[in-house]
Amino acid sequence: MDKQSLLNYYETLIDTFSTPGWKLIMEKVEEVKNPISDISNCKDEKDFWMKKGRVAELSYWLSFEKLHKEAYKELLDGTEDV
């Protein structure tokens, strides 16, 4: 992807991050993540690994905005190779 396309990609995402809808989605993700983060009530090893996977996926989405804003800043600073 060329630099201008990459800039457009990040700018579109950043526009999305500023919407009330994005904030509502992230609140819901956090609501879902909190109860399943508690592994003390796992029935067995399979249940533990299932929860671990779900928490990892939800954590990814909770960090999505930060990761993309950092990548955008690096691109603007010229520190990221394109």
mmCIF file of C-alpha atoms in Angstrom, residues 32-59:
data_model
loop_
_atom_site.group_PDB
_atom_site.id
_atom_site.type_symbol
_atom_site.label_atom_id
_atom_site.label_comp_id
_atom_site.label_asym_id
_atom_site.label_seq_id
_atom_site.Cartn_x
_atom_site.Cartn_y
_atom_site.Cartn_z
ATOM 1 C CA VAL A 32 -18.010 -8.503 28.310
ATOM 2 C CA LYS A 33 -14.300 -8.834 29.070
ATOM 3 C CA ASN A 34 -14.447 -8.111 32.792
ATOM 4 C CA PRO A 35 -16.495 -11.116 33.917
ATOM 5 C CA ILE A 36 -14.707 -13.644 31.716
ATOM 6 C CA SER A 37 -11.299 -12.407 32.872
ATOM 7 C CA ASP A 38 -11.922 -14.134 36.199
ATOM 8 C CA ILE A 39 -10.512 -17.640 35.785
ATOM 9 C CA SER A 40 -11.292 -18.715 39.347
ATOM 10 C CA ASN A 41 -14.554 -20.293 38.233
ATOM 11 C CA CYS A 42 -13.171 -22.313 35.308
ATOM 12 C CA LYS A 43 -14.641 -25.810 35.303
ATOM 13 C CA ASP A 44 -11.672 -27.431 33.624
ATOM 14 C CA GLU A 45 -8.642 -26.864 31.388
ATOM 15 C CA LYS A 46 -10.780 -26.549 28.264
ATOM 16 C CA ASP A 47 -12.855 -23.814 29.891
ATOM 17 C CA PHE A 48 -9.651 -22.013 30.939
ATOM 18 C CA TRP A 49 -8.221 -22.018 27.407
ATOM 19 C CA MET A 50 -11.558 -20.907 25.963
ATOM 20 C CA LYS A 51 -11.657 -17.929 28.341
ATOM 21 C CA LYS A 52 -8.015 -17.131 27.670
ATOM 22 C CA GLY A 53 -8.732 -16.940 23.930
ATOM 23 C CA ARG A 54 -11.808 -14.794 24.399
ATOM 24 C CA VAL A 55 -9.985 -12.395 26.716
ATOM 25 C CA ALA A 56 -7.101 -12.106 24.232
ATOM 26 C CA GLU A 57 -9.518 -11.247 21.417
ATOM 27 C CA LEU A 58 -11.380 -8.672 23.500
ATOM 28 C CA SER A 59 -8.075 -7.162 24.663
#
